[in-house]
Coordinates of C-alpha atoms and ligand atoms in Angstrom, one line a residue:
X1 CA 32.2 48.4 132.6
X2 CA 31.8 48.9 136.4
X3 CA 29.5 45.8 136.6
X4 CA 27.0 47.6 134.2
X5 CA 25.5 49.5 137.1
X6 CA 24.3 53.1 136.7
X7 CA 26.4 55.8 138.4
X8 CA 25.8 56.1 142.1
X9 CA 22.9 58.5 142.8
X10 CA 21.4 58.1 139.3
X11 CA 18.6 55.8 138.4
X12 CA 16.8 54.4 135.3
X13 CA 13.2 55.4 134.9
X14 CA 11.6 52.3 133.5
X15 CA 8.1 52.5 132.1
X16 CA 6.3 52.3 135.4
X17 CA 8.4 55.0 137.1
X18 CA 8.5 57.2 134.0
X19 CA 4.7 57.1 133.9
X20 CA 4.6 58.5 137.5
X21 CA 7.1 61.2 136.5
X22 CA 5.0 62.0 133.5
X23 CA 1.8 62.4 135.5
X24 CA 3.6 65.0 137.7
X25 CA 5.0 67.0 134.8
X26 CA 1.9 66.9 132.7
X27 CA -0.3 67.9 135.6
X28 CA 2.0 70.8 136.6
X29 CA 2.3 72.0 133.0
X30 CA -1.5 71.9 132.5
X31 CA -2.2 73.8 135.8
X32 CA 0.6 76.3 135.2
X33 CA -0.9 77.1 131.8
X34 CA -4.2 78.0 133.4
X35 CA -2.3 80.6 135.4
X36 CA -0.8 82.0 132.3
X37 CA 2.7 80.5 132.6
X38 CA 4.5 79.5 129.4
X39 CA 6.9 76.6 129.2
X40 CA 10.6 77.1 128.5
X41 CA 13.7 75.0 128.7
X42 CA 17.3 76.0 129.1
X43 CA 20.5 74.0 128.6
X44 CA 21.4 71.3 131.0
X45 CA 24.9 72.8 131.4
X46 CA 26.0 76.4 131.6
X47 CA 29.2 78.3 132.2
X48 CA 30.0 77.7 135.9
X49 CA 29.8 81.4 136.7
X50 CA 26.1 81.3 135.9
X51 CA 25.6 79.3 139.1
X52 CA 28.5 80.0 141.3
X53 CA 27.9 83.6 142.3
X54 CA 24.1 83.8 142.0
X55 CA 23.6 80.7 144.1
X56 CA 26.3 81.8 146.5
X57 CA 29.8 80.5 147.2
X58 CA 28.9 79.6 150.8
X59 CA 25.9 77.5 149.9
X60 CA 26.1 73.7 150.0
X61 CA 25.2 73.6 146.4
X62 CA 28.2 75.7 145.2
X63 CA 30.6 74.6 147.9
X64 CA 30.1 70.9 147.7
X65 CA 27.5 69.7 145.2
X66 CA 28.2 71.0 141.8
X67 CA 29.2 68.8 138.8
X68 CA 31.8 71.1 137.4
X69 CA 34.3 70.2 134.7
X70 CA 36.4 71.6 131.9
X71 CA 35.2 70.8 128.5
X72 CA 37.5 69.9 125.6
X73 CA 37.7 73.6 124.7
X74 CA 38.9 74.5 128.2
X75 CA 35.5 76.1 129.2
X76 CA 34.5 75.8 132.9
X77 CA 31.1 74.1 132.7
X78 CA 28.6 73.0 135.4
X79 CA 25.6 70.7 135.1
X80 CA 22.7 72.7 136.3
X81 CA 21.9 72.1 140.0
X82 CA 18.7 74.2 139.8
X83 CA 16.7 76.1 137.3
X84 CA 16.4 79.7 138.5
X85 CA 19.9 81.0 137.7
X86 CA 19.7 79.4 134.2
X87 CA 16.3 80.9 133.5
X88 CA 17.5 84.3 134.6
X89 CA 20.6 83.9 132.4
X90 CA 18.3 83.0 129.5
X91 CA 16.1 86.1 130.1
X92 CA 19.2 88.3 130.0
X93 CA 20.8 86.5 127.0
X94 CA 17.6 86.9 125.0
X95 CA 16.9 90.5 126.0
X96 CA 13.5 89.5 127.6
X97 CA 13.7 92.1 130.3
X98 CA 11.8 94.4 127.9
X99 CA 8.8 92.0 128.2
X100 CA 8.1 91.9 131.9
X101 CA 6.3 90.5 133.6
X102 CA 7.4 87.0 132.5
X103 CA 5.6 83.9 133.8
X104 CA 7.6 80.8 133.1
X105 CA 7.3 77.1 133.7
X106 CA 10.1 74.5 133.2
X107 CA 11.0 71.0 134.0
X108 CA 13.9 68.7 133.6
X109 CA 16.9 67.0 135.2
X110 CA 19.2 68.6 137.9
X111 CA 22.6 67.4 139.1
X112 CA 24.0 67.7 142.6
X113 CA 26.8 65.7 144.2
X114 CA 24.9 64.7 147.4
X115 CA 24.9 61.6 149.6
X116 CA 22.3 59.4 147.8
X117 CA 19.5 58.1 150.0
X118 CA 15.7 57.7 149.7
X119 CA 14.4 60.8 147.9
X120 CA 17.9 62.2 147.3
X121 CA 19.7 61.6 144.1
X122 CA 22.6 63.0 142.2
X123 CA 20.5 63.2 139.1
X124 CA 17.0 64.2 140.0
X125 CA 14.2 66.1 138.3
X126 CA 12.3 69.3 139.1
X127 CA 9.3 71.2 137.9
X128 CA 9.9 74.9 138.3
X129 CA 7.9 78.1 138.1
X130 CA 9.3 81.7 137.9
X131 CA 7.5 85.0 137.9
X132 CA 9.7 87.9 137.0
X133 CA 9.0 91.6 137.1
X134 CA 6.4 91.6 139.8
X135 CA 7.4 93.4 143.0
X136 CA 4.0 93.2 144.7
X137 CA 3.1 90.6 147.3
X138 CA 0.3 89.5 145.0
X139 CA 3.0 87.8 142.9
X140 CA 4.1 85.7 146.0
X141 CA 0.4 84.8 146.6
X142 CA -0.1 83.8 143.0
X143 CA 2.8 81.5 142.8
X144 CA 2.0 79.8 146.1
X145 CA -1.6 79.4 144.9
X146 CA -0.3 77.8 141.7
X147 CA 1.9 75.4 143.7
X148 CA -1.1 74.5 145.9
X149 CA -3.3 74.0 142.9
X150 CA -0.7 71.6 141.3
X151 CA -0.3 69.6 144.6
X152 CA -4.1 69.5 144.8
X153 CA -4.4 68.2 141.3
X154 CA -1.8 65.5 142.1
X155 CA -3.8 64.5 145.2
X156 CA -0.9 65.5 147.4
X157 CA -2.0 68.8 148.9
X158 CA -3.9 67.3 151.9
X159 CA -0.8 65.3 152.9
X160 CA 1.5 68.3 153.0
X161 CA 1.9 71.4 155.2
X162 CA 2.8 74.8 153.9
X163 CA 5.5 76.5 156.0
X164 CA 6.0 80.1 155.5
X165 CA 8.5 82.7 156.6
X166 CA 9.9 86.1 155.6
X167 CA 13.6 86.9 155.1
X168 CA 12.8 90.6 155.1
X169 CA 14.4 93.2 152.9
X170 CA 18.1 94.1 152.8
X171 CA 17.8 96.5 155.8
X172 CA 16.0 93.9 157.9
X173 CA 18.4 91.2 157.0
X174 CA 21.5 93.2 157.9
X175 CA 20.0 94.2 161.3
X176 CA 19.0 90.6 161.9
X177 CA 22.4 89.3 160.8
X178 CA 24.1 91.5 163.4
X179 CA 21.8 90.2 166.1
X180 CA 22.5 86.6 165.1
X181 CA 26.2 87.1 165.1
X182 CA 26.0 88.5 168.6
X183 CA 23.8 85.6 169.8
X184 CA 25.7 82.8 168.1
X185 CA 29.1 84.2 169.3
X186 CA 27.8 84.1 172.8
X187 CA 26.8 80.4 172.3
X188 CA 29.6 79.4 170.0
X189 CA 30.7 76.4 172.3
X190 CA 27.4 74.7 171.3
X191 CA 27.8 75.1 167.6
X192 CA 29.0 72.5 165.1
X193 CA 32.1 73.0 163.0
X194 CA 30.0 73.8 159.9
X195 CA 28.0 76.4 161.8
X196 CA 31.1 78.1 163.2
X197 CA 32.2 78.6 159.6
X198 CA 28.7 79.8 158.7
X199 CA 28.9 82.3 161.6
X200 CA 31.6 84.2 159.7
X201 CA 30.2 84.0 156.3
X202 CA 26.5 83.5 156.4
X203 CA 25.0 83.3 160.0
X204 CA 21.4 83.1 158.7
X205 CA 22.2 79.7 157.3
X206 CA 22.8 78.3 160.8
X207 CA 19.1 78.6 161.4
X208 CA 18.3 75.7 159.1
X209 CA 21.1 73.5 160.3
X210 CA 20.2 69.8 160.8
X211 CA 22.9 69.3 163.5
X212 CA 21.3 68.4 166.9
X213 CA 23.6 70.8 168.9
X214 CA 22.9 73.6 166.5
X215 CA 19.2 72.9 166.8
X216 CA 19.4 73.4 170.6
X217 CA 21.2 76.7 170.1
X218 CA 18.7 77.7 167.5
X219 CA 15.8 77.1 169.8
X220 CA 16.7 80.3 171.7
X221 CA 17.9 82.4 168.8
X222 CA 16.3 85.8 168.4
X223 CA 13.3 85.8 166.1
X224 CA 13.5 87.6 162.7
X225 CA 10.2 89.3 163.3
X226 CA 11.7 91.7 165.8
X227 CA 14.1 93.0 163.2
X228 CA 11.8 93.5 160.3
X229 CA 11.5 97.0 158.9
X230 CA 8.0 98.3 158.7
X231 CA 8.0 97.8 154.9
X232 CA 9.1 94.2 155.2
X233 CA 6.5 93.6 157.9
X234 CA 3.8 95.1 155.7
X235 CA 4.9 93.1 152.7
X236 CA 4.6 89.8 154.7
X237 CA 1.3 90.8 156.1
X238 CA -0.1 91.3 152.5
X239 CA 1.2 87.8 151.5
X240 CA -0.5 86.3 154.5
X241 CA -3.8 88.2 153.8
X242 CA -3.8 86.9 150.2
X243 CA -3.3 83.3 151.3
X244 CA -6.0 83.6 153.9
X245 CA -8.4 85.1 151.3
X246 CA -7.8 82.1 149.2
X247 CA -8.2 79.7 152.1
X248 CA -4.6 78.4 151.7
X249 CA -3.6 77.1 155.2
X250 CA 0.0 77.8 156.3
X251 CA 2.2 77.7 159.4
X252 CA 4.8 80.3 160.2
X253 CA 8.2 78.6 160.5
X254 CA 10.7 81.2 161.8
X255 CA 13.6 78.7 161.1
X256 CA 12.8 78.4 157.4
X257 CA 15.7 80.0 155.5
X258 CA 16.0 78.9 152.0
X259 CA 19.4 77.6 151.0
X260 CA 20.1 80.1 148.2
X261 CA 21.7 83.5 148.9
X262 CA 19.5 85.7 146.7
X263 CA 16.3 85.1 148.5
X264 CA 14.4 87.9 150.3
X265 CA 10.9 88.4 151.8
X266 CA 8.8 85.3 151.3
X267 CA 10.3 81.9 151.8
X268 CA 8.0 78.8 151.7
X269 CA 8.1 75.0 151.6
X270 CA 5.5 72.3 151.3
X271 CA 6.6 69.5 153.6
X272 CA 5.2 66.0 154.2
X273 CA 5.8 63.5 156.9
X274 CA 5.3 60.6 154.5
X275 CA 8.7 60.5 152.9
X276 CA 10.9 60.2 156.0
X277 CA 13.8 62.6 156.3
X278 CA 13.5 64.0 152.8
X279 CA 10.1 65.6 153.5
X280 CA 10.3 68.8 151.5
X281 CA 8.5 68.3 148.2
X282 CA 8.4 71.9 147.0
X283 CA 10.3 75.1 148.0
X284 CA 10.6 78.6 146.8
X285 CA 10.5 82.3 147.6
X286 CA 11.3 85.8 146.4
X287 CA 14.7 86.6 144.9
X288 CA 14.6 90.3 144.0
X289 CA 18.4 90.6 144.1
X290 CA 19.2 87.9 141.6
X291 CA 18.9 89.6 138.3
X292 CA 21.1 92.4 139.5
X293 CA 23.7 90.0 140.8
X294 CA 23.8 88.4 137.4
X295 CA 24.5 91.8 135.7
X296 CA 21.0 92.6 134.5
X297 CA 18.7 95.4 135.5
X298 CA 17.4 95.2 139.1
X299 CA 14.2 93.1 138.5
X300 CA 12.1 91.4 141.2
X301 CA 11.4 87.7 140.9
X302 CA 9.6 85.0 142.8
X303 CA 9.4 81.3 142.1
X304 CA 9.6 77.7 143.3
X305 CA 10.9 74.3 142.4
X306 CA 9.5 70.9 143.3
X307 CA 11.3 67.5 143.3
X308 CA 9.6 65.2 140.8
X309 CA 11.0 62.0 142.4
X310 CA 9.5 63.0 145.7
X311 CA 6.1 63.9 144.2
X312 CA 6.1 60.7 142.1
X313 CA 6.3 58.7 145.4
X314 CA 3.2 60.4 146.7
X315 CA 0.9 60.4 143.6
X316 CA -1.8 57.8 143.2
X317 CA -1.1 54.9 140.8
X318 CA -1.3 56.4 137.3
X319 CA -3.7 55.1 134.7
X320 CA -2.2 52.0 133.0
X321 CA -1.1 52.4 129.3
X322 CA -3.7 52.0 126.6
X323 CA -4.4 48.4 125.9
X324 CA -3.3 47.6 122.3
X325 CA -4.9 45.6 119.5
X326 CA -2.6 42.7 118.6
X327 CA -2.3 41.7 114.9
X328 CA -1.6 38.1 114.5
X329 CA -0.6 37.0 110.9
X330 CA -0.5 33.3 110.2
X331 CA 1.2 33.1 106.8
X332 CA 3.1 34.9 104.1
X333 CA 0.1 36.9 102.9
X334 CA -1.0 37.5 106.4
X335 CA 2.4 39.1 107.3
X336 CA 2.3 41.7 104.6
X337 CA -1.4 42.4 105.2
X338 CA -0.7 42.8 109.0
X339 CA 2.1 45.2 108.3
X340 CA -0.2 47.4 106.2
X341 CA -3.2 47.1 108.5
X342 CA -1.1 48.1 111.5
X343 CA 0.0 51.3 109.8
X344 CA -3.5 52.2 108.8
X345 CA -5.1 51.4 112.2
X346 CA -2.4 53.4 113.9
X347 CA -3.1 56.3 111.6
X348 CA -6.8 55.9 112.6
X349 CA -5.8 56.3 116.2
X350 CA -5.6 52.7 117.4
X351 CA -2.8 51.4 119.6
X352 CA -1.5 48.4 117.6
X353 CA 1.1 45.7 118.4
X354 CA 2.4 43.7 115.6
X355 CA 3.8 40.3 116.5
X356 CA 7.1 39.8 114.7
X357 CA 7.4 36.0 114.7
X358 CA 6.3 32.7 116.1
X359 CA 3.2 30.4 115.6
X360 CA -0.3 31.4 116.6
X361 CA 0.2 30.1 120.1
X362 CA 3.3 32.1 120.8
X363 CA 1.8 35.2 119.3
X364 CA -1.3 35.0 121.3
X365 CA 0.8 34.5 124.5
X366 CA 2.6 37.7 123.6
X367 CA -0.8 39.4 123.1
X368 CA -1.7 38.3 126.6
X369 CA 1.5 39.5 128.1
X370 CA 1.2 43.0 126.7
X371 CA -2.4 43.0 127.9
X372 CA -3.8 43.4 124.4
X373 CA -7.6 44.0 124.4
X374 CA -8.3 42.1 121.2
X375 CA -6.4 40.1 118.6
X376 CA -7.0 40.2 114.9
X377 CA -6.0 36.9 113.4
X378 CA -5.0 37.1 109.7
X379 CA -4.8 33.6 108.1
X380 CA -4.0 33.2 104.4
X381 CA -7.3 31.4 103.7
X382 CA -9.3 34.1 105.5
X383 CA -7.4 36.8 103.6
X384 CA -8.3 35.2 100.3
X385 CA -11.9 35.8 101.3
X386 CA -11.1 39.4 102.6
X387 CA -12.0 38.5 106.2
X388 CA -10.2 38.1 109.5
X389 CA -10.9 36.6 112.9
X390 CA -11.5 39.1 115.7
X391 CA -10.9 37.7 119.2
X392 CA -12.0 39.5 122.3
X393 CA -9.1 38.6 124.6
X394 CA -11.2 39.3 127.8
X395 CA -14.1 37.1 126.9
X396 CA -12.4 34.7 124.5
X397 CA -15.3 35.3 122.0
X398 CA -14.2 35.1 118.4
X399 CA -16.0 36.4 115.3
X400 CA -15.3 36.6 111.6
X401 CA -15.3 40.1 110.3
X402 CA -14.9 41.6 106.8
X403 CA -11.5 43.5 106.5
X404 CA -13.4 46.5 105.1
X405 CA -15.3 46.7 108.4
X406 CA -12.2 46.3 110.6
X407 CA -12.0 49.9 112.0
X408 CA -15.7 49.9 112.8
X409 CA -15.6 46.6 114.5
X410 CA -12.5 47.5 116.5
X411 CA -14.0 50.7 117.8
X412 CA -15.4 49.2 121.0
X413 CA -11.9 47.9 121.8
X414 CA -10.1 51.2 121.4
Ligands
ATP1 P1 16.8 69.7 150.7 O1 16.7 70.4 152.0 O2 16.0 68.4 150.7 O3 18.3 69.4 150.4 P2 17.0 71.9 149.0 O4 16.7 73.1 149.8 O5 18.4 71.6 148.6 O6 16.3 70.6 149.6 P3 15.8 73.0 146.6 O7 17.1 73.5 146.1 O8 14.9 74.0 147.1 O9 16.1 71.9 147.6 O10 15.1 72.1 145.5 C1 13.7 72.1 145.5 C2 13.2 70.7 145.6 O11 13.9 69.8 144.8 C3 13.3 70.1 147.0 O12 12.3 70.5 147.8 C4 13.2 68.6 146.7 O13 11.9 68.2 146.5 C5 14.0 68.5 145.4 N1 15.4 68.1 145.6 C6 16.4 68.8 145.9 N2 17.6 68.1 146.0 C7 17.2 66.9 145.6 C8 17.9 65.6 145.4 N3 19.3 65.6 145.6 N4 17.3 64.5 145.0 C9 15.9 64.6 144.8 N5 15.2 65.7 144.9 C10 15.8 66.8 145.3
MG2 MG1 19.9 70.3 149.4

């Protein structure tokens, strides 16, 4: 069984790690609700075409990273590499375009065949926010404000930097594309193999290349700003005004081009220097063209996704689990009584651990190990008198209490 190891790039989330993930998801869910976002979930796999064209055949995700297979019925299936395309598919499948604007929150596992390293996995998790049907820059401002509020609630905002750029509208992008093709063609001897390929199919993508040679060429590339139409320029100005009004600090990064093909106007990322090379914790932008590409009515959209693993590395140690009350039966009668008491205490809201076997010493050792706050010792003699021994496991103090008063006497240890 392959040495009983998990598949490369996947990991088990044991209780401590899962607690960190949970803090991230629960915080995001709570804050998103305050902004009026409702939670949805879509299937973990979709027909491959849901992702292939919308994300873009030339993107790394579609070209190299998708988990695609034929199922037993011969359907072409792909494990979702991101949420947006699936959510837009769900909106179309369910006829929700009549109910715009839609404000949606989601979280769950994603799958990409990448080279595993710190902060980069083949199965990872994202939180995701999508706002559909809002063409105004106010939408961009709101979802960025929401992302900042979530990062703030997680105690991460101060350790990140918001980078912002505009990808303009279709007219700006095609003018800029021509300018880039001209520039890169004149500097093609300095470009990597990958970027030479991008030059033909998607020259914008060269701008965020991580190759050192490409970076040198990029340093002198013409700036997008010079090719923005007046409308695209005004749109971006409004986004910036909104962020400034809210006191959300940002830096313009003219090299920031999001990896996905359907982005336009606003692109943004929150980055940190605390995670090494995998410094982007959250990224998003506007994707007005996506719904149309997927066969739906032209509908503006803007959203973002954040990597839960990366955020989980940055959040403070989460609160430890609730300390249980240990029930320690000492004989036949005690066992039955403990079983019944455990149920009724749990129904009353206590966290209760029931030792399954062993003498009193073993059971108290276990109570210690699970950090129980108190132990209720149920001996047959005591039970005959309808009492039990209550031991405070922090002080060692032990008192006899009537069974009828158990819930009251346990209240301080809750
Ligand atoms: P990167 O540049 O790090 O590859 P990306 O542009 O591919 O990121 P997005 O598709 O925008 O990432 O996904 C949003 C977020 O999801 C990222 O900012 C990151 O936090 C997280 N993420 C993306 N890929 C992975 C992965 N393989 N493992 C863990 N987290 C990931
Ligand atoms: Mg990537």
